[in-house]
Amino acid sequence: MVTRLIVTLSWVLMMSIRFAAAATVTYNFNVGWVTANPDGAFERPTIGINGQWPIPQIEANVGDNIVVHVTNQLGNQSTSLHFHGLFMNGTTHMDGPSQVSQCSIPPGSSLTYDFTINQPGTYWYHSHTGGQYPDGLRGPLIVHDPDSPFLGQYDEEIVLTVSDWYHEQMAILLPAFNSKGNPTGAEPVPQAALFNETQDLKVAVEPGKTYLFRMINMGAFAGQYIWFEGHNITIVEVDGVYHQPAEAEMIYLSAAQRCSFLLTTKNETAANYAFVASMDTTLFDTLPEDLNYNVTGWLTYDTAQSFPAPSLVDELDPFDDMTLIPYDNQTIFGEPDKIIELNVIMDNLADGANYAFFNNITYKAPKVPSLYTALSSGEHATDPRIYGAYSNAFVLEKGEIVQIVVNNLDSGRHPFHLHGHHFQALYRSGEEAGTFADSGVGEADYPAVPMRRDTLVLYPDGNIVLRFRADNPARYLPTYQKPILTPPLVNKTGIWLFHCHIEWHVTSGLIATMIEAPLDLQKTLTIPQDHLDVCASQRVATRGNAAGNSVDFLNLKGENRAPGRLPEG
C-alpha cells in the first residue's frame, strides 16, 4: 500500500512538471465542397475545410490537448474524421471510423473530437466514412517533440505529402467498383500523383543545411517509390516510431505509411535537383496509355536556375523497412497469448460483385457502432458473437501478447494498418512464398529487436507476422529514455480496426475488429452527448448488439449481412 502511494505521487509530480506547458489546441472545421484542379487537367468538386483545399495541417506538441469541432456542410454526404496512427488512449470514442467508434456526422450536424496526444511523430487525419477521403478530406497531423533524440541534427522541418488523385468523385466510382459490372474487382486507376496536393512543387532549400522531411502517403490506392536526385536521405522515424538512423537512396511508402528522414543540402547553389514519386503500377490491373505515373518536385537552391526533368532510374530498389531498428531497442515481446490468423481472399458473391475477405468473412458494418455494443452489453461484451457475424471481431484480454499472421491468398500488395497501436513487425516473406504455416519460420528466426510501425505492406501471395501487447499504450513514453512508471487508473482499452489501407479494399470488406478489454472499457468511458445526438438524428441505436437487439444480445436476427455465396459448380 505504501509502495503504491509513493508510485502514484511520484508519477503525479513527474507528470505535473513534464506537462506544465501543455496547451489546448482548438480547430473549428466546417467540412464542405469546394472546386479544385490540382493536376491542371480537370476541375472537380473536392471536400475542403472552411472553404479551402488542401485542408489545414493539424499541429501540436507532445502532451497537448486537441479539440476539433466538426460541422458537416456537405449537404449530400455524412462524414467523420480519423486521426491516423494516434493511440487515442482513454478516448477510443474519438478514433473516428463510422459504425465502429461513433456514428457518422450527417449533413447539418456537428460533433467534437477531444483528445490528448502523448506521442510524437508524423501522422495524418482523414475521413473514415464511406470511402470518402480520396475526394480530398485528408491532411497532415504533426506532433512535435521537445525531447526528440534528433533535435540539434537538423535546421528546419518540411512536411511533404504524396498522394494519388482521381478526376471522378468516389460517390460515382464506388458503386461501379462494387458491382457485378466489375466481377474481377479491378480497382480504378488514379489519373495523377501529387506532392502537397499539387504538381511541379518547388521546395526552397538553402545550401549546407540539414532538413527533417516528414513524408506522408495520403493516397487511396497507389504505393509510391520516392527518391531525391543527387541526395541521400537518412531515415529516423516511421509511422511515429523513432528508429536508428538508416541511410537510403530510395524509399517505398504505401497508402497511409509515413517516413521522416534527414536530408543535407549541397554547399553550392549551381543547380536545382528533382525529387520523384513513382506510383507502384504493379497494383493496377490496367495501365492507361495517357497515365503519367510519376510526379516531380524540385529542391530549389536558386529560382534563376533551370528545373531539369528527372533522370531515368535503372531499377526501383527501395530501402527494406524490415531492417530498421527502433531507437529504444525494444526487444521482441514474449511468445503470444493469442494468435489470430487471417487469410486474405478476393472473391465474388451471389450479387456478382467482387468482395474482399478475411477468413471468408467480408465486413459489413453493424447496426450499432461496435464501441456502443461493448459499452451496453454487460458481461456479454467478451463474447465476439454479439458484434456480428460480419464484423470479424476478436476479443482481447488486457495485457495479452497478440500475434497476427496474415496470409495473402491474393496476387496484389496490401498495406495493413492497426488502429490504436504500433506493432512489432516480426517477419515478412517474399512474393509468392505461400502461407506462413509452410514457411518453416519459428520464434528463433525473428529479430531480437523488431521494427515497429502501424502500417506494413504484405507482398503478393506472401505472409507477415505482427505482434503487439493489448494495452493500447497508456501514454507516450519517450522511446530513448529509461522507462517511467506507468500512471495509475489509465484506460488501456478500446475498439480498434485492423484493415487494408487501400480504400477500395476497405469498402469491399477487408476489415477485422479488435475488441480490447471491453469490461474495463465499461468502467471508464462515457460517450459525450453530441456523439449520441448524431446517432439519434439518423435513428441509429446506441445500445444493443450488431443487430440492435438490447434485450437478447445473442440474437443477431436482422443484422446487416453480406450477399450469399455463389452456388458450387
XYZ file of C-alpha atoms in Angstrom, residues 109 322 349:
3
model
C -24.823 18.212 -37.754
C 12.065 -4.517 -42.102
C -20.715 -13.303 -54.011
